[in-house]
Amino acid sequence: MHAHIIHAHPEPGSYNSALMRTAETALAEVGHTVTTSDLYGLGFDPVEKPQHYIRRENPDCFAALAEQRHAWNEGTLPDEVRLEIEKLEKADLVIFQFPLWWHGPPAILKGWMDRVFVSGGLYTSRMRYGTGYFRGKRALLSVTTGAPVHAFGPGSRGGDFDTMLWPLHYSLHYMGFDVLPPYISYGIQGHGYSYEGEDSLRDRLAGNLCDWASYVTHAGSLETLQFPDWDDWDENDQALQAG
Amino acid sequence: MHAHIIHAHPEPGSYNSALMRTAETALAEVGHTVTTSDLYGLGFDPVEKPQHYIRRENPDCFAALAEQRHAWNEGTLPDEVRLEIEKLEKADLVIFQFPLWWHGPPAILKGWMDRVFVSGGLYTSRMRYGTGYFRGKRALLSVTTGAPVHAFGPGSRGGDFDTMLWPLHYSLHYMGFDVLPPYISYGIQGHGYSYEGEDSLRDRLAGNLCDWASYVTHAGSLETLQFPDWDDWDENDQALQAG
């Protein structure tokens, strides 16, 4: 199996980076190959904008989806987008490693999706969901949050992770990925922010890295999440059971 | 009433920009004042990163929340963040105008939240939700999507807007805003992408601008969405009715 990790944290000494390296090592130890895209390290520009398109279909009015399709057809996609697509194409498993910021991914990761999932190239009206470009590949979110585990759940203070991660999960499903249950690392606190003693925190963080190593090495066989697909919708895109 | 519009679309000739100008005009016509933050026009950098912090609390290891708190306390927040906060402080109503990209906001808007909602300054463990910094102010998402209205709903192909917008709405609730029901403009298609004839599209888009103008001028009196708040949680942050 070949795994590719999309890493979205600004600090190499962070716990997110430790999780990324743990996955690299654990996957390599069981014989898999691993590549990474360190979005901060790459200086990836997450802002989809006209300046990325050197030969515009319409120089007078910028429509992102139309220019993506045009650049795909003409072979003029920006290099940093083309390289990301090549890395995804080689992977059986794609892991997204990021901290939860404002109930979602950091902007650098959101914009990676805005730019890399190219309209007209990696998806069309017929090539999406179960017929998506990346069908047969698996995707997995590894998310850190500062709040403790008990803060989360439906109606709870921190909110419910199923809802919180739905936009990301459903976007991966749209692209054809089989989506694994996310791995959440709770209570990841910087110095002076901790809910617990330093010894307890250190032990818990170390234990969590071991759990993550075990989880990620089983990613090829774990049961995937279920999302609605073509067979579940009528000709008006509505859920069949609701009709 | 003073309204502030956060605008997140790269093209001045887009329908999103028409919605933004429509809100400006409609609000001014009924006697309100309006300011805007055109994030693309400003060249707003959505990537939270060490380079934004000139006098670091910890130069060796970048922790975003700790550096935000430190910069707030020291008065060294980046100018572009400080200016955004000043504009929010003056507003009674904050409108977010953006296209739905991958079931969420464009990266430039996501990163506006990552950077402008400053930890330790605009929120603390006690100053959030009903006790949030922006309590008493109203927030409203105005979202465009290419898919037609019938594509949306629970289990439907496009997904459910309540779920899709939850991360944004709950983040605004976290900051103390009263959140209005979102205004969704469906079937906003670029040239050659339309589900319908050009005449029908033109009429529908024009009618939608009128509906939006009416909606936004009533934003001060519309009933707001309900989200869980301090009284709904036990001491472990769990929903009381679930305990």
Coordinates of C-alpha atoms in Angstrom, one line a residue, chain A residues 22-104:
Chain A
T22 CA 4.2 8.7 13.8
A23 CA 2.0 7.7 10.8
E24 CA 5.1 7.8 8.5
T25 CA 7.1 5.5 10.7
A26 CA 4.2 3.2 11.6
L27 CA 3.2 2.7 7.9
A28 CA 6.8 2.2 6.8
E29 CA 7.4 -0.4 9.5
V30 CA 4.6 -2.6 8.2
G31 CA 6.0 -2.3 4.6
H32 CA 4.0 0.5 3.1
T33 CA 5.5 3.5 1.3
V34 CA 4.7 7.0 2.4
T35 CA 4.9 10.5 0.9
T36 CA 3.9 13.8 2.4
S37 CA 2.7 17.2 1.4
D38 CA 3.7 19.6 4.1
L39 CA 1.4 22.5 3.1
Y40 CA 3.1 25.1 5.3
G41 CA 6.6 23.8 4.4
L42 CA 5.6 24.0 0.7
G43 CA 4.3 27.6 1.2
F44 CA 1.1 26.3 -0.6
D45 CA -1.1 29.3 -1.6
P46 CA -4.7 28.4 -0.6
V47 CA -6.4 31.3 -2.3
E48 CA -8.0 30.3 -5.6
K49 CA -7.7 33.4 -7.8
P50 CA -7.1 34.7 -11.4
Q51 CA -3.4 35.1 -10.9
H52 CA -2.9 31.3 -10.9
Y53 CA -4.2 31.0 -14.5
I54 CA -1.6 32.2 -17.0
R55 CA -3.8 31.5 -20.1
R56 CA -7.3 32.4 -19.3
E57 CA -10.4 31.1 -21.1
N58 CA -12.0 34.4 -20.3
P59 CA -9.5 37.2 -19.3
D60 CA -12.4 39.6 -18.6
C61 CA -14.3 37.7 -16.0
F62 CA -12.9 35.1 -13.6
A63 CA -15.0 32.1 -13.0
A64 CA -13.0 29.6 -11.0
L65 CA -14.6 26.4 -12.2
A66 CA -14.4 27.4 -15.9
E67 CA -10.8 28.3 -15.6
Q68 CA -10.0 25.1 -13.8
R69 CA -11.6 23.1 -16.6
H70 CA -9.8 25.1 -19.2
A71 CA -6.4 24.8 -17.5
W72 CA -6.9 21.0 -17.2
N73 CA -7.8 20.7 -20.9
E74 CA -4.9 22.9 -22.0
G75 CA -2.3 21.4 -19.6
T76 CA -1.7 24.8 -18.0
L77 CA -2.6 23.9 -14.4
P78 CA -0.3 25.7 -11.8
D79 CA 2.7 23.5 -11.0
E80 CA 1.8 23.3 -7.3
V81 CA -1.7 21.9 -8.2
R82 CA -0.4 19.5 -10.7
L83 CA 2.2 18.1 -8.3
E84 CA -0.5 17.6 -5.6
I85 CA -2.7 15.7 -8.1
E86 CA 0.2 13.4 -9.1
K87 CA 0.8 12.5 -5.4
L88 CA -2.9 11.7 -4.9
E89 CA -3.0 9.5 -8.0
K90 CA -0.2 7.3 -6.7
A91 CA -1.8 6.8 -3.2
D92 CA -4.0 4.1 -2.0
L93 CA -4.6 5.9 1.3
V94 CA -4.7 9.7 1.8
I95 CA -4.3 11.0 5.4
F96 CA -5.2 14.6 6.3
Q97 CA -3.4 15.7 9.5
F98 CA -4.6 19.0 10.9
P99 CA -5.7 20.9 14.0
L100 CA -9.4 21.8 14.3
W101 CA -9.6 25.6 13.9
W102 CA -13.1 27.1 14.1
H103 CA -14.8 23.8 13.7
G104 CA -13.0 23.0 10.5

